[in-house]
PDB file of C-alpha atoms in Angstrom:
ATOM      1  CA  MET A   1     -10.649   9.244   6.504  1.00 43.00           C
ATOM      2  CA  ASP A   2     -10.231   6.206   4.161  1.00 66.00           C
ATOM      3  CA  SER A   3     -10.414   3.512   6.727  1.00 81.00           C
ATOM      4  CA  GLU A   4     -10.158   0.990   3.785  1.00 88.00           C
ATOM      5  CA  GLN A   5      -6.892   1.987   2.891  1.00 85.00           C
ATOM      6  CA  PHE A   6      -5.682   1.658   6.539  1.00 87.00           C
ATOM      7  CA  ALA A   7      -7.493  -1.803   6.775  1.00 92.00           C
ATOM      8  CA  TRP A   8      -5.922  -3.258   3.799  1.00 94.00           C
ATOM      9  CA  ARG A   9      -2.217  -2.047   4.911  1.00 91.00           C
ATOM     10  CA  GLU A  10      -2.898  -3.727   8.177  1.00 95.00           C
ATOM     11  CA  ILE A  11      -4.026  -7.159   6.327  1.00 97.00           C
ATOM     12  CA  VAL A  12      -1.110  -7.202   3.959  1.00 97.00           C
ATOM     13  CA  THR A  13       1.212  -6.568   6.660  1.00 96.00           C
ATOM     14  CA  ARG A  14      -0.334  -9.514   8.526  1.00 97.00           C
ATOM     15  CA  VAL A  15      -0.468 -11.884   5.621  1.00 98.00           C
ATOM     16  CA  PHE A  16       3.012 -11.690   4.842  1.00 98.00           C
ATOM     17  CA  GLU A  17       4.529 -11.394   8.321  1.00 96.00           C
ATOM     18  CA  GLY A  18       7.953 -13.209   8.306  1.00 96.00           C
ATOM     19  CA  LEU A  19       9.123 -12.211   4.908  1.00 97.00           C
ATOM     20  CA  GLU A  20      11.620  -9.707   4.351  1.00 96.00           C
ATOM     21  CA  VAL A  21       9.498  -6.310   2.984  1.00 95.00           C
ATOM     22  CA  LYS A  22      10.421  -2.956   1.241  1.00 94.00           C
ATOM     23  CA  ARG A  23       8.072  -0.801   2.269  1.00 89.00           C
ATOM     24  CA  ASP A  24       6.793   2.168  -0.348  1.00 84.00           C
ATOM     25  CA  VAL A  25       9.736   1.194  -2.776  1.00 89.00           C
ATOM     26  CA  THR A  26      10.953   2.119  -6.256  1.00 89.00           C
ATOM     27  CA  PRO A  27      13.072  -0.630  -7.379  1.00 93.00           C
ATOM     28  CA  SER A  28      15.773   0.955 -10.116  1.00 93.00           C
ATOM     29  CA  TRP A  29      14.100  -1.051 -13.016  1.00 95.00           C
ATOM     30  CA  LEU A  30      10.684   0.205 -12.026  1.00 95.00           C
ATOM     31  CA  VAL A  31      10.548   3.247 -14.288  1.00 93.00           C
ATOM     32  CA  ASN A  32       7.852   4.400 -16.814  1.00 91.00           C
ATOM     33  CA  PRO A  33       9.300   4.181 -20.355  1.00 91.00           C
ATOM     34  CA  GLU A  34       6.753   6.378 -21.467  1.00 88.00           C
ATOM     35  CA  THR A  35       7.674   9.359 -19.289  1.00 87.00           C
ATOM     36  CA  GLY A  36      11.005   8.450 -17.464  1.00 89.00           C
ATOM     37  CA  ARG A  37       9.365   8.768 -14.283  1.00 86.00           C
ATOM     38  CA  PRO A  38       9.813   6.255 -11.464  1.00 88.00           C
ATOM     39  CA  LEU A  39       6.980   4.200 -10.444  1.00 90.00           C
ATOM     40  CA  LYS A  40       6.446   2.879  -6.874  1.00 88.00           C
ATOM     41  CA  LEU A  41       5.363  -0.266  -4.824  1.00 93.00           C
ATOM     42  CA  ASN A  42       3.544  -0.099  -1.394  1.00 91.00           C
ATOM     43  CA  TYR A  43       5.289  -3.437  -0.350  1.00 95.00           C
ATOM     44  CA  LEU A  44       7.899  -5.603  -1.949  1.00 97.00           C
ATOM     45  CA  TYR A  45       9.025  -8.940  -0.755  1.00 98.00           C
ATOM     46  CA  PRO A  46      11.905  -9.848  -2.460  1.00 96.00           C
ATOM     47  CA  GLU A  47      12.191 -13.482  -1.306  1.00 95.00           C
ATOM     48  CA  ALA A  48       8.674 -14.183  -2.484  1.00 96.00           C
ATOM     49  CA  GLY A  49       8.820 -12.267  -5.846  1.00 97.00           C
ATOM     50  CA  ILE A  50       5.748 -10.325  -4.631  1.00 98.00           C
ATOM     51  CA  ALA A  51       4.745  -7.152  -4.866  1.00 97.00           C
ATOM     52  CA  VAL A  52       1.619  -5.431  -3.673  1.00 97.00           C
ATOM     53  CA  ARG A  53      -0.011  -2.069  -5.024  1.00 94.00           C
ATOM     54  CA  ILE A  54      -2.852  -0.562  -3.082  1.00 90.00           C
ATOM     55  CA  GLU A  55      -5.236   1.950  -5.091  1.00 85.00           C
ATOM     56  CA  GLY A  56      -8.109   3.870  -4.212  1.00 74.00           C
ATOM     57  CA  LEU A  57      -8.780   5.177  -7.593  1.00 50.00           C
ATOM     58  CA  ARG A  58     -12.690   5.152  -7.107  1.00 48.00           C
ATOM     59  CA  GLY A  59     -12.846   7.032  -3.862  1.00 46.00           C
ATOM     60  CA  ARG A  60     -10.273   9.819  -5.659  1.00 45.00           C
ATOM     61  CA  GLU A  61     -12.718   9.755  -8.930  1.00 45.00           C
ATOM     62  CA  GLN A  62     -15.760  10.509  -6.453  1.00 47.00           C
ATOM     63  CA  ARG A  63     -14.052  13.640  -4.763  1.00 48.00           C
ATOM     64  CA  GLN A  64     -11.982  15.071  -7.291  1.00 51.00           C
ATOM     65  CA  GLY A  65     -13.641  13.940 -10.734  1.00 52.00           C
ATOM     66  CA  PRO A  66     -10.253  13.345 -12.960  1.00 55.00           C
ATOM     67  CA  ASP A  67     -10.624  13.845 -16.495  1.00 65.00           C
ATOM     68  CA  GLU A  68     -10.177  11.599 -19.032  1.00 77.00           C
ATOM     69  CA  ILE A  69      -6.771  12.375 -19.957  1.00 78.00           C
ATOM     70  CA  GLU A  70      -6.173  11.966 -16.030  1.00 75.00           C
ATOM     71  CA  ARG A  71      -7.564   8.603 -16.051  1.00 77.00           C
ATOM     72  CA  GLN A  72      -5.868   7.753 -19.393  1.00 84.00           C
ATOM     73  CA  GLN A  73      -2.464   8.226 -17.785  1.00 82.00           C
ATOM     74  CA  GLN A  74      -3.270   6.614 -14.668  1.00 81.00           C
ATOM     75  CA  ARG A  75      -3.896   3.576 -16.878  1.00 85.00           C
ATOM     76  CA  GLN A  76      -0.504   3.873 -18.997  1.00 89.00           C
ATOM     77  CA  ARG A  77       1.182   3.749 -15.564  1.00 88.00           C
ATOM     78  CA  GLU A  78      -0.582   0.307 -13.919  1.00 90.00           C
ATOM     79  CA  SER A  79      -0.018  -1.220 -17.310  1.00 93.00           C
ATOM     80  CA  ALA A  80       4.208  -0.130 -17.243  1.00 94.00           C
ATOM     81  CA  ARG A  81       3.936  -1.346 -13.760  1.00 94.00           C
ATOM     82  CA  GLU A  82       2.538  -4.690 -14.323  1.00 95.00           C
ATOM     83  CA  ARG A  83       4.588  -5.179 -17.108  1.00 96.00           C
ATOM     84  CA  LEU A  84       8.012  -4.132 -15.786  1.00 96.00           C
ATOM     85  CA  CYS A  85       7.149  -6.291 -12.676  1.00 97.00           C
ATOM     86  CA  GLU A  86       6.385  -9.216 -15.325  1.00 96.00           C
ATOM     87  CA  GLU A  87       9.981  -8.841 -16.941  1.00 96.00           C
ATOM     88  CA  HIS A  88      11.735  -8.725 -13.653  1.00 96.00           C
ATOM     89  CA  GLY A  89      10.057 -11.929 -12.229  1.00 96.00           C
ATOM     90  CA  VAL A  90       8.089 -10.276  -9.731  1.00 97.00           C
ATOM     91  CA  ARG A  91       4.086 -11.225  -9.452  1.00 97.00           C
ATOM     92  CA  LEU A  92       2.265  -7.672  -8.766  1.00 97.00           C
ATOM     93  CA  VAL A  93      -1.095  -7.738  -6.737  1.00 97.00           C
ATOM     94  CA  ARG A  94      -2.646  -4.854  -7.765  1.00 94.00           C
ATOM     95  CA  PHE A  95      -6.120  -3.968  -6.303  1.00 93.00           C
ATOM     96  CA  ASP A  96      -8.558  -1.030  -5.418  1.00 90.00           C
ATOM     97  CA  VAL A  97      -9.621  -0.560  -1.705  1.00 90.00           C
ATOM     98  CA  TYR A  98     -13.055  -0.259  -2.655  1.00 89.00           C
ATOM     99  CA  ASP A  99     -13.018  -3.565  -4.478  1.00 89.00           C
ATOM    100  CA  ASP A 100     -14.950  -6.361  -2.991  1.00 92.00           C
ATOM    101  CA  PRO A 101     -12.921  -7.891  -0.385  1.00 94.00           C
ATOM    102  CA  GLN A 102     -13.002 -11.561  -1.733  1.00 94.00           C
ATOM    103  CA  ASP A 103     -11.769 -10.483  -4.941  1.00 95.00           C
ATOM    104  CA  THR A 104      -8.779  -9.306  -3.567  1.00 96.00           C
ATOM    105  CA  PHE A 105      -7.994 -12.141  -1.166  1.00 97.00           C
ATOM    106  CA  ARG A 106      -8.263 -14.258  -4.277  1.00 97.00           C
ATOM    107  CA  ALA A 107      -5.418 -12.409  -5.880  1.00 97.00           C
ATOM    108  CA  VAL A 108      -3.672 -12.577  -2.880  1.00 97.00           C
ATOM    109  CA  HIS A 109      -3.862 -16.292  -2.572  1.00 97.00           C
ATOM    110  CA  SER A 110      -3.423 -16.721  -6.313  1.00 97.00           C
ATOM    111  CA  ALA A 111      -0.017 -14.946  -5.865  1.00 98.00           C
ATOM    112  CA  LEU A 112       1.101 -16.875  -2.657  1.00 98.00           C
ATOM    113  CA  ALA A 113       0.376 -20.036  -4.537  1.00 97.00           C
ATOM    114  CA  TRP A 114       2.640 -18.578  -7.679  1.00 97.00           C
ATOM    115  CA  ALA A 115       5.467 -18.266  -5.154  1.00 97.00           C
ATOM    116  CA  LEU A 116       5.344 -21.630  -3.702  1.00 97.00           C
ATOM    117  CA  ARG A 117       5.543 -23.174  -7.035  1.00 97.00           C
ATOM    118  CA  GLN A 118       8.575 -20.766  -7.845  1.00 96.00           C
ATOM    119  CA  VAL A 119      10.616 -21.543  -4.911  1.00 96.00           C
ATOM    120  CA  THR A 120      10.003 -25.541  -4.814  1.00 95.00           C
ATOM    121  CA  THR A 121      11.204 -25.579  -8.302  1.00 95.00           C
ATOM    122  CA  SER A 122      14.408 -22.929  -7.569  1.00 94.00           C
ATOM    123  CA  ASP A 123      18.146 -23.647  -6.863  1.00 94.00           C
ATOM    124  CA  LEU A 124      18.137 -22.570  -3.586  1.00 93.00           C
ATOM    125  CA  GLU A 125      19.665 -24.663  -0.420  1.00 95.00           C
ATOM    126  CA  PRO A 126      17.629 -27.267   0.623  1.00 94.00           C
ATOM    127  CA  GLU A 127      17.457 -25.839   4.294  1.00 95.00           C
ATOM    128  CA  ALA A 128      16.648 -22.233   3.005  1.00 95.00           C
ATOM    129  CA  LYS A 129      13.657 -23.932   0.823  1.00 96.00           C
ATOM    130  CA  LEU A 130      12.104 -25.734   3.185  1.00 96.00           C
ATOM    131  CA  ALA A 131      12.282 -22.175   5.865  1.00 96.00           C
ATOM    132  CA  LEU A 132      10.735 -19.985   2.529  1.00 97.00           C
ATOM    133  CA  VAL A 133       8.079 -23.004   1.941  1.00 97.00           C
ATOM    134  CA  GLU A 134       7.028 -22.672   5.348  1.00 97.00           C
ATOM    135  CA  VAL A 135       6.711 -19.303   5.667  1.00 97.00           C
ATOM    136  CA  LEU A 136       4.541 -18.906   2.474  1.00 97.00           C
ATOM    137  CA  ARG A 137       2.503 -21.451   3.482  1.00 97.00           C
ATOM    138  CA  GLY A 138       1.678 -19.541   6.939  1.00 97.00           C
ATOM    139  CA  ALA A 139       0.931 -16.780   4.626  1.00 98.00           C
ATOM    140  CA  ARG A 140      -1.496 -18.498   2.784  1.00 97.00           C
ATOM    141  CA  GLN A 141      -3.001 -19.817   5.997  1.00 97.00           C
ATOM    142  CA  ARG A 142      -3.207 -16.482   7.529  1.00 97.00           C
ATOM    143  CA  GLY A 143      -4.796 -15.036   4.329  1.00 97.00           C
ATOM    144  CA  GLU A 144      -7.298 -17.660   4.196  1.00 96.00           C
ATOM    145  CA  GLU A 145      -8.023 -17.195   8.125  1.00 97.00           C
ATOM    146  CA  ILE A 146      -8.781 -13.179   7.413  1.00 97.00           C
ATOM    147  CA  ARG A 147     -10.764 -13.749   4.272  1.00 96.00           C
ATOM    148  CA  GLY A 148     -13.120 -15.961   6.448  1.00 95.00           C
ATOM    149  CA  ARG A 149     -13.518 -12.670   8.736  1.00 94.00           C
ATOM    150  CA  VAL A 150     -13.825 -10.281   6.224  1.00 94.00           C
ATOM    151  CA  ARG A 151     -16.979 -10.891   4.256  1.00 87.00           C
ATOM    152  CA  SER A 152     -17.805  -7.308   2.724  1.00 87.00           C
ATOM    153  CA  PRO A 153     -16.346  -3.841   3.193  1.00 86.00           C
ATOM    154  CA  ARG A 154     -18.166  -3.349   6.584  1.00 87.00           C
ATOM    155  CA  ASP A 155     -15.927  -5.992   8.072  1.00 92.00           C
ATOM    156  CA  LEU A 156     -12.796  -3.599   7.264  1.00 92.00           C
ATOM    157  CA  GLN A 157     -13.189  -1.106  10.076  1.00 90.00           C
ATOM    158  CA  THR A 158     -11.533  -3.451  12.739  1.00 91.00           C
ATOM    159  CA  TRP A 159      -8.646  -3.870  10.653  1.00 93.00           C
ATOM    160  CA  ALA A 160      -8.201  -0.135  10.046  1.00 89.00           C
ATOM    161  CA  ASP A 161      -8.189   0.328  13.887  1.00 89.00           C
ATOM    162  CA  LEU A 162      -5.719  -2.211  14.404  1.00 91.00           C
ATOM    163  CA  TRP A 163      -3.541  -0.291  11.526  1.00 87.00           C
ATOM    164  CA  VAL A 164      -3.870   2.712  13.654  1.00 80.00           C
ATOM    165  CA  ASP A 165      -3.005   0.968  16.657  1.00 83.00           C
ATOM    166  CA  ARG A 166       0.161  -0.473  14.993  1.00 81.00           C
ATOM    167  CA  ALA A 167       1.288   2.956  13.726  1.00 74.00           C
ATOM    168  CA  TYR A 168       0.939   4.267  17.437  1.00 70.00           C
ATOM    169  CA  GLN A 169       3.002   1.385  18.937  1.00 74.00           C
ATOM    170  CA  GLU A 170       5.943   1.926  16.417  1.00 68.00           C
ATOM    171  CA  VAL A 171       6.097   5.650  17.679  1.00 56.00           C
ATOM    172  CA  ARG A 172       5.848   4.559  21.189  1.00 60.00           C
ATOM    173  CA  SER A 173       8.816   2.061  21.046  1.00 63.00           C
ATOM    174  CA  ALA A 174      10.679   4.121  18.563  1.00 54.00           C
ATOM    175  CA  PRO A 175      13.858   5.867  19.791  1.00 57.00           C
ATOM    176  CA  ALA A 176      13.429   9.921  20.492  1.00 49.00           C
ATOM    177  CA  PRO A 177      13.534  11.732  17.747  1.00 48.00           C
ATOM    178  CA  ALA A 178      15.479  14.907  17.073  1.00 51.00           C
ATOM    179  CA  ALA A 179      13.960  18.467  18.106  1.00 46.00           C
ATOM    180  CA  ARG A 180      11.297  19.188  15.423  1.00 50.00           C
ATOM    181  CA  GLY A 181       9.676  22.599  14.359  1.00 54.00           C
ATOM    182  CA  PRO A 182       5.955  23.379  15.013  1.00 58.00           C
ATOM    183  CA  LEU A 183       3.565  21.527  13.894  1.00 60.00           C
ATOM    184  CA  PRO A 184       1.762  22.901  10.706  1.00 67.00           C
ATOM    185  CA  ARG A 185      -1.981  23.655  10.520  1.00 72.00           C
ATOM    186  CA  TYR A 186      -3.142  21.628   7.699  1.00 81.00           C
ATOM    187  CA  VAL A 187      -6.326  22.632   6.044  1.00 82.00           C
ATOM    188  CA  LEU A 188      -8.596  21.136   3.220  1.00 84.00           C
ATOM    189  CA  ASN A 189      -6.975  21.824  -0.464  1.00 85.00           C
ATOM    190  CA  MET A 190      -3.803  23.008   1.132  1.00 88.00           C
ATOM    191  CA  ARG A 191      -0.670  22.330  -1.230  1.00 90.00           C
ATOM    192  CA  VAL A 192       1.854  20.469   0.518  1.00 91.00           C
ATOM    193  CA  SER A 193       5.059  18.889  -0.430  1.00 91.00           C
ATOM    194  CA  HIS A 194       6.826  15.744   0.923  1.00 90.00           C
ATOM    195  CA  PRO A 195      10.650  14.743  -0.034  1.00 89.00           C
ATOM    196  CA  ASP A 196       9.701  11.252  -1.339  1.00 85.00           C
ATOM    197  CA  PHE A 197       6.513  11.904  -2.945  1.00 87.00           C
ATOM    198  CA  GLY A 198       6.583  15.431  -4.468  1.00 89.00           C
ATOM    199  CA  PRO A 199       3.792  18.241  -4.367  1.00 92.00           C
ATOM    200  CA  GLY A 200       0.352  17.338  -3.506  1.00 92.00           C
ATOM    201  CA  ARG A 201      -2.794  18.597  -2.113  1.00 91.00           C
ATOM    202  CA  VAL A 202      -4.649  17.739   1.073  1.00 90.00           C
ATOM    203  CA  THR A 203      -7.879  16.230   0.434  1.00 89.00           C
ATOM    204  CA  ALA A 204      -9.097  14.921   3.678  1.00 85.00           C
ATOM    205  CA  LEU A 205      -8.859  15.563   7.131  1.00 83.00           C
ATOM    206  CA  SER A 206      -9.952  13.957  10.545  1.00 78.00           C
ATOM    207  CA  ASP A 207      -8.915  13.144  14.210  1.00 70.00           C
ATOM    208  CA  GLU A 208      -7.675  10.248  15.782  1.00 59.00           C
ATOM    209  CA  ASP A 209      -7.187  10.523  19.687  1.00 55.00           C
ATOM    210  CA  GLY A 210      -6.020  13.842  19.553  1.00 59.00           C
ATOM    211  CA  ASP A 211      -3.801  13.728  16.307  1.00 68.00           C
ATOM    212  CA  GLN A 212      -4.629  14.670  12.950  1.00 77.00           C
ATOM    213  CA  ILE A 213      -4.988  12.144   9.892  1.00 82.00           C
ATOM    214  CA  ILE A 214      -4.074  14.104   6.638  1.00 88.00           C
ATOM    215  CA  THR A 215      -5.047  12.430   3.342  1.00 88.00           C
ATOM    216  CA  VAL A 216      -2.710  13.975   0.556  1.00 91.00           C
ATOM    217  CA  ARG A 217      -3.079  13.333  -3.455  1.00 89.00           C
ATOM    218  CA  PHE A 218       0.209  13.599  -4.988  1.00 89.00           C
ATOM    219  CA  GLU A 219       0.836  14.976  -8.611  1.00 87.00           C
ATOM    220  CA  ASN A 220       2.070  11.261  -9.298  1.00 80.00           C
ATOM    221  CA  GLY A 221      -1.296   9.894  -8.688  1.00 77.00           C
ATOM    222  CA  ASP A 222      -0.706   8.531  -5.491  1.00 81.00           C
ATOM    223  CA  GLU A 223      -3.008   9.180  -2.391  1.00 83.00           C
ATOM    224  CA  ARG A 224      -1.420   8.510   0.998  1.00 86.00           C
ATOM    225  CA  GLN A 225      -2.473   9.112   4.369  1.00 84.00           C
ATOM    226  CA  PHE A 226      -0.297  10.492   7.340  1.00 85.00           C
ATOM    227  CA  LEU A 227      -0.405  10.801  11.106  1.00 81.00           C
ATOM    228  CA  ALA A 228       0.418  14.712  11.602  1.00 80.00           C
ATOM    229  CA  HIS A 229       3.035  14.108  14.379  1.00 77.00           C
ATOM    230  CA  LEU A 230       4.953  11.527  12.197  1.00 80.00           C
ATOM    231  CA  VAL A 231       5.517  13.925   9.184  1.00 82.00           C
ATOM    232  CA  VAL A 232       5.902  17.238  10.999  1.00 76.00           C
ATOM    233  CA  ASP A 233       9.213  17.948   9.372  1.00 79.00           C
ATOM    234  CA  LYS A 234       8.488  16.306   5.853  1.00 86.00           C
ATOM    235  CA  LEU A 235       4.872  16.925   4.731  1.00 88.00           C
ATOM    236  CA  ARG A 236       5.328  20.908   4.573  1.00 86.00           C
ATOM    237  CA  PRO A 237       2.676  23.554   3.328  1.00 86.00           C
ATOM    238  CA  VAL A 238       4.026  25.324   0.046  1.00 84.00           C
TER     239      VAL A 238
END
């Protein structure tokens, strides 16, 4: 399991707490002009005009060894994503989960400072403006507090555990799901398909308190992790 990916999802969720969020979203304007394919954002905070894109490229390269053509395609997608976000007034925070954590925190801090400037000069109603400024200031404070506790990649494990705890808590508090089919038996290199992310291949498996964590690399270049019992009717072998 790539615990770094879980850790950064937990950190981002905590830092931006209080802001409206859209997760794993593709806005209508975020379409790669070279290919016509939609591009995804892991988090979009419309009120703040901030988007977050979490990557794990070096981890993928170490396992899969993509060729130069694949790397070039990935660079083109990321360049298009950044350009489109800028054109639509969205500040994109893009980072690799294997980067130096301090570099990532600096990027988040810079984006929040930018958002504060945008809000203070906007034409929002005074009351709404004040409320949003306070939320953004709180986000900056939380970011700096967490930054002080994450000095190196070794410090990320605690945050990864917190993310898994959050996932289980959300499951326990959610309404009982409709009857589902039997749990597929996922194995390494199995071809799978997801209704939102398309076809992919299982690249890693691990256990977490009796549940299976599946890492899938999709053909669109994304790599995602799932708890098996949450995707039993979505992540299907093909």
